[in-house]
PDB file of C-alpha atoms in Angstrom:
ATOM      1  CA  MET A   1      17.067  12.702   4.473  1.00 63.00           C
ATOM      2  CA  ILE A   2      17.047   9.197   2.734  1.00 56.00           C
ATOM      3  CA  MET A   3      19.414   6.515   4.303  1.00 57.00           C
ATOM      4  CA  SER A   4      20.238   2.929   3.451  1.00 52.00           C
ATOM      5  CA  GLY A   5      20.472   0.430   6.184  1.00 51.00           C
ATOM      6  CA  GLY A   6      22.717  -2.660   6.375  1.00 43.00           C
ATOM      7  CA  LYS A   7      22.040  -5.530   4.251  1.00 43.00           C
ATOM      8  CA  HIS A   8      22.665  -8.308   6.627  1.00 38.00           C
ATOM      9  CA  ASP A   9      20.203  -7.631   9.341  1.00 42.00           C
ATOM     10  CA  THR A  10      17.008  -9.758   8.400  1.00 51.00           C
ATOM     11  CA  THR A  11      14.979  -8.282  11.295  1.00 76.00           C
ATOM     12  CA  GLN A  12      15.194  -4.636  10.035  1.00 88.00           C
ATOM     13  CA  PRO A  13      12.262  -3.057   8.281  1.00 96.00           C
ATOM     14  CA  LEU A  14      12.375  -2.869   4.397  1.00 97.00           C
ATOM     15  CA  ILE A  15      11.557   0.872   4.651  1.00 98.00           C
ATOM     16  CA  GLU A  16      10.930   3.150   7.594  1.00 97.00           C
ATOM     17  CA  ALA A  17       9.994   6.705   8.298  1.00 98.00           C
ATOM     18  CA  ARG A  18      11.402   8.428  11.467  1.00 97.00           C
ATOM     19  CA  SER A  19       9.757  11.443  12.791  1.00 98.00           C
ATOM     20  CA  LEU A  20       8.882  12.347   9.225  1.00 98.00           C
ATOM     21  CA  SER A  21       7.541  15.764   8.418  1.00 98.00           C
ATOM     22  CA  VAL A  22       6.468  17.308   5.086  1.00 98.00           C
ATOM     23  CA  ARG A  23       5.493  20.829   4.197  1.00 97.00           C
ATOM     24  CA  TYR A  24       3.966  22.379   1.264  1.00 96.00           C
ATOM     25  CA  GLY A  25       5.062  26.100   1.708  1.00 94.00           C
ATOM     26  CA  ARG A  26       3.847  27.151   5.096  1.00 93.00           C
ATOM     27  CA  SER A  27       1.249  24.438   5.355  1.00 95.00           C
ATOM     28  CA  VAL A  28       2.218  21.228   7.314  1.00 96.00           C
ATOM     29  CA  ALA A  29       1.026  18.076   5.542  1.00 97.00           C
ATOM     30  CA  LEU A  30       2.730  15.614   7.833  1.00 98.00           C
ATOM     31  CA  GLN A  31       4.020  15.909  11.195  1.00 97.00           C
ATOM     32  CA  GLY A  32       6.290  13.501  13.058  1.00 98.00           C
ATOM     33  CA  VAL A  33       5.174  10.294  11.318  1.00 98.00           C
ATOM     34  CA  ASP A  34       6.882   7.015  12.450  1.00 97.00           C
ATOM     35  CA  LEU A  35       6.144   4.095  10.227  1.00 97.00           C
ATOM     36  CA  ALA A  36       8.048   0.723   9.358  1.00 97.00           C
ATOM     37  CA  VAL A  37       7.034  -1.959   6.957  1.00 97.00           C
ATOM     38  CA  HIS A  38       8.592  -5.455   7.259  1.00 96.00           C
ATOM     39  CA  ALA A  39       9.113  -8.211   4.706  1.00 95.00           C
ATOM     40  CA  GLU A  40       5.795  -9.849   3.460  1.00 94.00           C
ATOM     41  CA  GLU A  41       3.451  -7.533   5.465  1.00 94.00           C
ATOM     42  CA  ILE A  42       0.401  -5.761   3.911  1.00 94.00           C
ATOM     43  CA  VAL A  43       0.079  -2.577   5.487  1.00 95.00           C
ATOM     44  CA  THR A  44      -2.892  -0.064   4.582  1.00 94.00           C
ATOM     45  CA  ILE A  45      -3.011   3.572   5.338  1.00 95.00           C
ATOM     46  CA  VAL A  46      -6.344   5.103   5.906  1.00 92.00           C
ATOM     47  CA  GLY A  47      -7.525   8.551   6.738  1.00 91.00           C
ATOM     48  CA  PRO A  48      -9.785  11.313   5.532  1.00 89.00           C
ATOM     49  CA  ASN A  49      -9.253  13.427   2.473  1.00 89.00           C
ATOM     50  CA  GLY A  50      -6.305  15.685   2.929  1.00 91.00           C
ATOM     51  CA  SER A  51      -4.860  13.697   5.708  1.00 94.00           C
ATOM     52  CA  GLY A  52      -1.330  13.117   3.942  1.00 96.00           C
ATOM     53  CA  LYS A  53      -1.834   9.533   2.643  1.00 95.00           C
ATOM     54  CA  SER A  54      -0.529  10.099  -0.758  1.00 95.00           C
ATOM     55  CA  THR A  55       2.078  12.620   0.477  1.00 96.00           C
ATOM     56  CA  LEU A  56       3.429   9.816   2.825  1.00 97.00           C
ATOM     57  CA  LEU A  57       3.926   7.498  -0.007  1.00 97.00           C
ATOM     58  CA  ARG A  58       5.562  10.021  -2.309  1.00 96.00           C
ATOM     59  CA  ALA A  59       8.027  10.921   0.555  1.00 97.00           C
ATOM     60  CA  LEU A  60       8.824   7.387   1.174  1.00 97.00           C
ATOM     61  CA  ILE A  61       9.910   6.951  -2.506  1.00 95.00           C
ATOM     62  CA  GLY A  62      11.885  10.127  -2.564  1.00 95.00           C
ATOM     63  CA  ALA A  63       9.574  12.181  -4.748  1.00 95.00           C
ATOM     64  CA  LEU A  64       9.051  14.795  -1.996  1.00 96.00           C
ATOM     65  CA  PRO A  65      11.614  16.504   0.080  1.00 96.00           C
ATOM     66  CA  LEU A  66      11.347  16.174   3.875  1.00 98.00           C
ATOM     67  CA  ALA A  67      10.795  19.024   6.143  1.00 97.00           C
ATOM     68  CA  ALA A  68      12.284  16.998   9.108  1.00 97.00           C
ATOM     69  CA  GLY A  69      13.071  13.310   9.842  1.00 98.00           C
ATOM     70  CA  GLN A  70      14.390  10.719   7.713  1.00 97.00           C
ATOM     71  CA  VAL A  71      13.484   7.675   5.612  1.00 98.00           C
ATOM     72  CA  VAL A  72      15.589   4.538   6.026  1.00 97.00           C
ATOM     73  CA  ARG A  73      15.570   1.853   3.589  1.00 96.00           C
ATOM     74  CA  LYS A  74      17.225  -1.599   3.421  1.00 95.00           C
ATOM     75  CA  ARG A  75      20.254  -1.425   1.235  1.00 94.00           C
ATOM     76  CA  GLY A  76      19.605  -2.034  -2.259  1.00 95.00           C
ATOM     77  CA  LEU A  77      15.881  -1.997  -1.589  1.00 97.00           C
ATOM     78  CA  ARG A  78      13.761  -2.768  -4.855  1.00 97.00           C
ATOM     79  CA  LEU A  79      10.591  -0.665  -4.849  1.00 96.00           C
ATOM     80  CA  GLY A  80       7.433  -1.075  -7.067  1.00 96.00           C
ATOM     81  CA  TYR A  81       5.059   1.978  -7.215  1.00 95.00           C
ATOM     82  CA  VAL A  82       1.607   2.220  -8.499  1.00 94.00           C
ATOM     83  CA  PRO A  83       0.371   5.928  -8.727  1.00 90.00           C
ATOM     84  CA  GLN A  84      -3.133   7.018  -7.940  1.00 83.00           C
ATOM     85  CA  LYS A  85      -3.564   8.346 -11.418  1.00 80.00           C
ATOM     86  CA  LEU A  86      -1.562   8.229 -14.720  1.00 85.00           C
ATOM     87  CA  GLN A  87      -2.799  10.450 -17.473  1.00 84.00           C
ATOM     88  CA  VAL A  88      -2.195   8.991 -20.907  1.00 85.00           C
ATOM     89  CA  ASP A  89      -3.300  10.855 -24.019  1.00 86.00           C
ATOM     90  CA  PRO A  90      -6.159   8.933 -25.348  1.00 84.00           C
ATOM     91  CA  THR A  91      -5.064   9.700 -28.975  1.00 87.00           C
ATOM     92  CA  LEU A  92      -1.745   8.151 -28.460  1.00 89.00           C
ATOM     93  CA  PRO A  93      -1.403   4.767 -30.280  1.00 93.00           C
ATOM     94  CA  ILE A  94       0.451   2.619 -27.707  1.00 95.00           C
ATOM     95  CA  THR A  95      -0.045  -0.968 -26.895  1.00 96.00           C
ATOM     96  CA  VAL A  96       0.282  -2.369 -23.508  1.00 97.00           C
ATOM     97  CA  GLY A  97       3.428  -4.281 -24.544  1.00 96.00           C
ATOM     98  CA  ARG A  98       5.019  -1.163 -25.748  1.00 95.00           C
ATOM     99  CA  PHE A  99       3.944   0.717 -22.578  1.00 96.00           C
ATOM    100  CA  LEU A 100       5.983  -1.754 -20.505  1.00 96.00           C
ATOM    101  CA  ASP A 101       8.955  -1.330 -22.760  1.00 95.00           C
ATOM    102  CA  LEU A 102       9.178   2.430 -21.667  1.00 91.00           C
ATOM    103  CA  PRO A 103      11.735   3.665 -20.660  1.00 89.00           C
ATOM    104  CA  ARG A 104      13.843   0.347 -20.702  1.00 91.00           C
ATOM    105  CA  ARG A 105      12.873  -2.423 -23.136  1.00 94.00           C
ATOM    106  CA  VAL A 106      12.140  -5.667 -21.600  1.00 95.00           C
ATOM    107  CA  THR A 107      12.095  -9.209 -22.842  1.00 96.00           C
ATOM    108  CA  ALA A 108       9.097 -10.914 -24.189  1.00 95.00           C
ATOM    109  CA  GLN A 109       9.388 -13.414 -21.220  1.00 96.00           C
ATOM    110  CA  GLU A 110       9.406 -10.568 -18.819  1.00 96.00           C
ATOM    111  CA  ARG A 111       6.410  -8.845 -20.178  1.00 96.00           C
ATOM    112  CA  GLU A 112       4.337 -12.154 -20.219  1.00 96.00           C
ATOM    113  CA  ALA A 113       5.433 -13.012 -16.656  1.00 96.00           C
ATOM    114  CA  VAL A 114       4.347  -9.629 -15.066  1.00 97.00           C
ATOM    115  CA  LEU A 115       1.208  -9.252 -16.962  1.00 97.00           C
ATOM    116  CA  THR A 116       0.177 -12.858 -15.988  1.00 96.00           C
ATOM    117  CA  GLU A 117       1.143 -12.091 -12.428  1.00 95.00           C
ATOM    118  CA  ALA A 118      -1.120  -8.950 -12.317  1.00 95.00           C
ATOM    119  CA  GLY A 119      -3.990 -10.755 -13.944  1.00 93.00           C
ATOM    120  CA  ALA A 120      -3.640  -8.992 -17.224  1.00 95.00           C
ATOM    121  CA  GLY A 121      -2.164 -11.809 -19.432  1.00 94.00           C
ATOM    122  CA  ALA A 122      -4.444 -11.264 -22.321  1.00 95.00           C
ATOM    123  CA  LEU A 123      -3.753  -7.465 -22.657  1.00 97.00           C
ATOM    124  CA  GLU A 124      -0.346  -7.264 -24.155  1.00 97.00           C
ATOM    125  CA  HIS A 125      -1.506  -6.388 -27.615  1.00 96.00           C
ATOM    126  CA  ARG A 126      -4.480  -4.085 -26.588  1.00 97.00           C
ATOM    127  CA  GLN A 127      -4.267  -0.369 -27.035  1.00 95.00           C
ATOM    128  CA  LEU A 128      -3.893   1.481 -23.606  1.00 94.00           C
ATOM    129  CA  ALA A 129      -6.750   3.843 -24.608  1.00 92.00           C
ATOM    130  CA  ASP A 130      -9.189   0.977 -25.124  1.00 94.00           C
ATOM    131  CA  LEU A 131      -8.650  -0.536 -21.463  1.00 93.00           C
ATOM    132  CA  SER A 132     -11.273  -0.355 -18.773  1.00 90.00           C
ATOM    133  CA  GLY A 133     -10.143   1.275 -15.560  1.00 87.00           C
ATOM    134  CA  GLY A 134      -9.672  -2.035 -13.808  1.00 88.00           C
ATOM    135  CA  GLN A 135      -7.540  -3.359 -16.798  1.00 92.00           C
ATOM    136  CA  PHE A 136      -5.417  -0.247 -16.843  1.00 92.00           C
ATOM    137  CA  GLN A 137      -4.804  -0.617 -13.051  1.00 90.00           C
ATOM    138  CA  ARG A 138      -3.631  -4.177 -13.607  1.00 93.00           C
ATOM    139  CA  VAL A 139      -1.337  -3.038 -16.357  1.00 95.00           C
ATOM    140  CA  LEU A 140       0.295  -0.394 -13.970  1.00 95.00           C
ATOM    141  CA  LEU A 141       0.581  -3.283 -11.340  1.00 95.00           C
ATOM    142  CA  ALA A 142       2.422  -5.309 -14.088  1.00 96.00           C
ATOM    143  CA  ARG A 143       4.777  -2.396 -14.778  1.00 96.00           C
ATOM    144  CA  ALA A 144       5.652  -2.139 -11.038  1.00 96.00           C
ATOM    145  CA  LEU A 145       6.322  -5.733 -10.968  1.00 97.00           C
ATOM    146  CA  LEU A 146       9.110  -5.411 -13.647  1.00 96.00           C
ATOM    147  CA  ASN A 147      11.428  -4.412 -11.007  1.00 91.00           C
ATOM    148  CA  LYS A 148      10.955  -7.574  -8.989  1.00 94.00           C
ATOM    149  CA  PRO A 149      10.021  -5.507  -5.917  1.00 97.00           C
ATOM    150  CA  GLU A 150      10.566  -6.425  -2.226  1.00 97.00           C
ATOM    151  CA  ILE A 151       7.823  -3.882  -1.521  1.00 97.00           C
ATOM    152  CA  LEU A 152       4.949  -2.567  -3.477  1.00 97.00           C
ATOM    153  CA  LEU A 153       3.568   0.860  -2.801  1.00 97.00           C
ATOM    154  CA  LEU A 154      -0.011   1.408  -4.021  1.00 96.00           C
ATOM    155  CA  ASP A 155      -1.763   4.728  -4.024  1.00 94.00           C
ATOM    156  CA  GLU A 156      -5.404   4.168  -3.915  1.00 91.00           C
ATOM    157  CA  PRO A 157      -5.032   1.771  -6.852  1.00 88.00           C
ATOM    158  CA  THR A 158      -8.772   0.886  -7.085  1.00 86.00           C
ATOM    159  CA  GLN A 159     -10.064   4.445  -7.322  1.00 82.00           C
ATOM    160  CA  GLY A 160     -12.884   4.542  -9.765  1.00 78.00           C
ATOM    161  CA  LEU A 161     -13.498   0.839  -9.576  1.00 82.00           C
ATOM    162  CA  ASP A 162     -16.722  -0.736  -8.572  1.00 83.00           C
ATOM    163  CA  GLN A 163     -16.693  -2.852  -5.524  1.00 80.00           C
ATOM    164  CA  PRO A 164     -16.346  -6.280  -7.139  1.00 84.00           C
ATOM    165  CA  GLY A 165     -13.517  -4.856  -9.220  1.00 83.00           C
ATOM    166  CA  SER A 166     -11.811  -3.568  -6.068  1.00 83.00           C
ATOM    167  CA  ALA A 167     -12.336  -6.796  -4.192  1.00 82.00           C
ATOM    168  CA  ALA A 168     -10.717  -8.668  -7.252  1.00 86.00           C
ATOM    169  CA  PHE A 169      -7.683  -6.277  -7.432  1.00 87.00           C
ATOM    170  CA  TYR A 170      -7.003  -6.647  -3.733  1.00 86.00           C
ATOM    171  CA  ARG A 171      -7.231 -10.436  -3.946  1.00 87.00           C
ATOM    172  CA  GLN A 172      -4.644 -10.263  -6.689  1.00 90.00           C
ATOM    173  CA  ILE A 173      -2.343  -8.317  -4.408  1.00 91.00           C
ATOM    174  CA  GLU A 174      -2.788 -10.881  -1.748  1.00 89.00           C
ATOM    175  CA  HIS A 175      -1.900 -13.549  -4.387  1.00 91.00           C
ATOM    176  CA  ILE A 176       1.237 -11.603  -5.466  1.00 93.00           C
ATOM    177  CA  ARG A 177       2.354 -11.225  -1.812  1.00 93.00           C
ATOM    178  CA  GLY A 178       1.969 -15.070  -1.313  1.00 91.00           C
ATOM    179  CA  ARG A 179       3.809 -15.876  -4.561  1.00 92.00           C
ATOM    180  CA  LEU A 180       6.529 -13.385  -4.648  1.00 92.00           C
ATOM    181  CA  GLY A 181       6.958 -12.835  -0.817  1.00 93.00           C
ATOM    182  CA  CYS A 182       6.972  -8.951  -1.236  1.00 96.00           C
ATOM    183  CA  ALA A 183       5.595  -6.535   1.292  1.00 97.00           C
ATOM    184  CA  VAL A 184       2.797  -4.141   0.329  1.00 96.00           C
ATOM    185  CA  LEU A 185       2.179  -0.614   1.528  1.00 97.00           C
ATOM    186  CA  MET A 186      -1.094   0.854   0.068  1.00 94.00           C
ATOM    187  CA  VAL A 187      -3.426   3.845   0.555  1.00 94.00           C
ATOM    188  CA  SER A 188      -7.049   2.960   0.502  1.00 87.00           C
ATOM    189  CA  HIS A 189     -10.397   4.633   1.344  1.00 79.00           C
ATOM    190  CA  GLU A 190     -12.356   1.362   1.023  1.00 76.00           C
ATOM    191  CA  LEU A 191     -12.547   0.345   4.760  1.00 76.00           C
ATOM    192  CA  HIS A 192     -14.320  -2.945   4.071  1.00 70.00           C
ATOM    193  CA  VAL A 193     -11.606  -4.198   1.823  1.00 68.00           C
ATOM    194  CA  VAL A 194      -8.750  -2.851   4.010  1.00 74.00           C
ATOM    195  CA  MET A 195     -10.025  -4.827   6.962  1.00 73.00           C
ATOM    196  CA  ALA A 196     -10.174  -8.071   4.863  1.00 75.00           C
ATOM    197  CA  ALA A 197      -6.949  -7.603   3.116  1.00 78.00           C
ATOM    198  CA  SER A 198      -4.396  -6.056   5.622  1.00 90.00           C
ATOM    199  CA  ASP A 199      -2.149  -7.446   8.230  1.00 92.00           C
ATOM    200  CA  ARG A 200      -1.860  -3.868   9.797  1.00 94.00           C
ATOM    201  CA  VAL A 201      -3.766  -0.636   9.398  1.00 94.00           C
ATOM    202  CA  VAL A 202      -2.283   2.804   9.950  1.00 95.00           C
ATOM    203  CA  CYS A 203      -4.730   5.607  10.657  1.00 93.00           C
ATOM    204  CA  LEU A 204      -3.409   8.941   9.380  1.00 94.00           C
ATOM    205  CA  ASN A 205      -4.580  12.387   9.841  1.00 95.00           C
ATOM    206  CA  GLY A 206      -1.465  14.612   9.406  1.00 96.00           C
ATOM    207  CA  HIS A 207       0.151  12.406  12.127  1.00 96.00           C
ATOM    208  CA  VAL A 208      -0.327   8.607  12.931  1.00 96.00           C
ATOM    209  CA  CYS A 209      -3.405   8.513  15.153  1.00 94.00           C
ATOM    210  CA  CYS A 210      -3.354   4.829  15.699  1.00 92.00           C
ATOM    211  CA  ALA A 211      -1.937   1.689  14.165  1.00 94.00           C
ATOM    212  CA  GLY A 212      -2.341  -2.062  14.549  1.00 93.00           C
ATOM    213  CA  THR A 213      -4.150  -5.075  13.448  1.00 92.00           C
ATOM    214  CA  PRO A 214      -7.499  -4.325  11.707  1.00 89.00           C
ATOM    215  CA  ASP A 215      -9.858  -5.439  14.764  1.00 87.00           C
ATOM    216  CA  VAL A 216      -7.541  -3.309  17.257  1.00 88.00           C
ATOM    217  CA  VAL A 217      -7.625  -0.208  15.124  1.00 88.00           C
ATOM    218  CA  ALA A 218     -11.456  -0.592  14.475  1.00 84.00           C
ATOM    219  CA  GLN A 219     -11.905  -0.261  18.282  1.00 86.00           C
ATOM    220  CA  ALA A 220      -9.801   2.717  18.732  1.00 88.00           C
ATOM    221  CA  ALA A 221     -11.516   5.951  19.707  1.00 89.00           C
ATOM    222  CA  GLU A 222      -9.216   7.931  17.095  1.00 87.00           C
ATOM    223  CA  TYR A 223     -10.413   5.623  14.238  1.00 85.00           C
ATOM    224  CA  ARG A 224     -14.106   6.136  15.221  1.00 85.00           C
ATOM    225  CA  ALA A 225     -13.714   9.769  15.534  1.00 86.00           C
ATOM    226  CA  LEU A 226     -12.408   9.978  11.997  1.00 83.00           C
ATOM    227  CA  PHE A 227     -14.786   7.486  10.309  1.00 81.00           C
ATOM    228  CA  GLY A 228     -17.828   7.176  12.565  1.00 76.00           C
ATOM    229  CA  SER A 229     -19.245   4.318  14.438  1.00 62.00           C
ATOM    230  CA  GLY A 230     -20.734   2.874  11.071  1.00 56.00           C
ATOM    231  CA  THR A 231     -17.224   1.358  10.367  1.00 49.00           C
ATOM    232  CA  GLN A 232     -18.098  -1.582  12.647  1.00 50.00           C
ATOM    233  CA  GLY A 233     -19.608  -3.082   9.424  1.00 45.00           C
ATOM    234  CA  ALA A 234     -16.076  -3.207   8.153  1.00 45.00           C
ATOM    235  CA  LEU A 235     -14.934  -5.100  11.028  1.00 45.00           C
ATOM    236  CA  ALA A 236     -17.733  -7.394  10.926  1.00 43.00           C
ATOM    237  CA  LEU A 237     -16.868  -8.350   7.316  1.00 39.00           C
ATOM    238  CA  TYR A 238     -13.277  -8.724   8.336  1.00 42.00           C
ATOM    239  CA  ARG A 239     -14.198 -11.097  11.011  1.00 42.00           C
ATOM    240  CA  HIS A 240     -16.482 -13.029   8.811  1.00 38.00           C
ATOM    241  CA  GLU A 241     -13.943 -13.450   5.870  1.00 43.00           C
ATOM    242  CA  HIS A 242     -11.163 -14.503   8.458  1.00 42.00           C
ATOM    243  CA  THR A 243     -13.334 -17.360  10.152  1.00 44.00           C
ATOM    244  CA  HIS A 244     -13.581 -19.053   6.626  1.00 41.00           C
ATOM    245  CA  SER A 245     -10.773 -20.536   4.481  1.00 39.00           C
ATOM    246  CA  HIS A 246      -9.721 -18.387   1.561  1.00 37.00           C
ATOM    247  CA  ASP A 247     -10.047 -20.125  -1.829  1.00 39.00           C
ATOM    248  CA  HIS A 248      -8.286 -17.659  -3.944  1.00 37.00           C
ATOM    249  CA  GLY A 249      -5.508 -20.116  -4.718  1.00 37.00           C
ATOM    250  CA  HIS A 250      -2.773 -18.234  -2.725  1.00 38.00           C
ATOM    251  CA  ALA A 251      -1.064 -18.940   0.544  1.00 35.00           C
ATOM    252  CA  HIS A 252      -2.963 -17.828   3.647  1.00 35.00           C
ATOM    253  CA  HIS A 253      -1.147 -15.505   5.783  1.00 38.00           C
ATOM    254  CA  ASP A 254      -1.606 -14.835   9.585  1.00 38.00           C
ATOM    255  CA  HIS A 255      -3.278 -11.568  10.062  1.00 38.00           C
ATOM    256  CA  GLY A 256      -3.202 -11.710  13.688  1.00 38.00           C
ATOM    257  CA  HIS A 257       0.312 -10.401  14.508  1.00 37.00           C
ATOM    258  CA  VAL A 258       1.256  -6.783  15.471  1.00 35.00           C
ATOM    259  CA  HIS A 259       4.597  -5.010  14.801  1.00 37.00           C
ATOM    260  CA  GLU A 260       4.629  -2.143  17.368  1.00 37.00           C
ATOM    261  CA  HIS A 261       7.499   0.362  16.684  1.00 37.00           C
ATOM    262  CA  HIS A 262       8.034   3.906  17.838  1.00 38.00           C
ATOM    263  CA  SER A 263       5.059   3.768  20.343  1.00 36.00           C
ATOM    264  CA  HIS A 264       4.452   7.001  22.090  1.00 37.00           C
ATOM    265  CA  SER A 265       1.358   7.486  24.151  1.00 35.00           C
ATOM    266  CA  HIS A 266      -0.404  10.845  23.879  1.00 37.00           C
ATOM    267  CA  ASP A 267      -3.888  12.134  24.653  1.00 36.00           C
ATOM    268  CA  HIS A 268      -6.475  12.902  22.087  1.00 36.00           C
ATOM    269  CA  ALA A 269      -9.541  15.093  22.438  1.00 35.00           C
ATOM    270  CA  HIS A 270     -11.627  12.366  20.744  1.00 36.00           C
ATOM    271  CA  GLY A 271     -11.896  10.072  23.703  1.00 36.00           C
ATOM    272  CA  ALA A 272     -10.212   7.317  25.627  1.00 34.00           C
ATOM    273  CA  GLN A 273      -7.386   5.255  24.023  1.00 36.00           C
ATOM    274  CA  ALA A 274      -8.227   1.614  23.113  1.00 37.00           C
ATOM    275  CA  PRO A 275      -5.914  -1.042  24.672  1.00 37.00           C
ATOM    276  CA  LYS A 276      -3.016  -2.390  22.559  1.00 40.00           C
ATOM    277  CA  THR A 277      -3.490   0.220  19.965  1.00 42.00           C
ATOM    278  CA  GLU A 278      -0.102   1.782  18.874  1.00 43.00           C
ATOM    279  CA  LYS A 279      -0.009   5.750  19.280  1.00 43.00           C
ATOM    280  CA  THR A 280       2.372   7.837  17.582  1.00 42.00           C
ATOM    281  CA  HIS A 281       2.558  11.660  17.399  1.00 42.00           C
TER     282      HIS A 281
END
């Protein structure tokens, strides 16, 4: 069930999953997921392969039916979505500018503005088939910005990029959040980047195992059980980057706050719970 909330409550989440469950036939992909994203937050979903990360994003945008629960959106919410993959026939002669005109023609000023915002200002007249993986992802990001989104949903947008390319893409996301004031909900498998770029991390494995600020989640027994003790390197990088000033040319946001919603304690076989970590089942 998709619902729209009232439009005058500025404290309400932009989008919220309440006890959300999704099935593929008899197989349960997600069970009892509670998640809320507020204005200007960067929230990252992490989890092993098959944990339901992409399924959750697709359920939130209404692309998948729910087996139970509901998705509640702020009334009139504007969404921008960047899929994990988009297959384009390499023999199709289509420029970046023409691609942005589909299915609705946009003005030259709109095309220039979103391409510049996505760091792809020089690509408008290039053929899609000639773009590198990183360039194509920036074009998809520009397309998502055409809607002037209040929230961007990104499904592993840096898959296939090398580490410098991934880091540059996520810096662009932080820049966009700072300039446009939009929230960001993204799926990522790159723990080192997640820790540096996120306000809040949600660890998913068919249900929400733990959620909170990056340093809190990295200490959680559930997180370590899924990713191993070696993930402390990601936390070390996060702490290092956030003890230095950022020089990317965008506003710095406080990464220390925690929004805790729908917190339900439960026991895991993995080990003891870490303090202050939000548990949901």
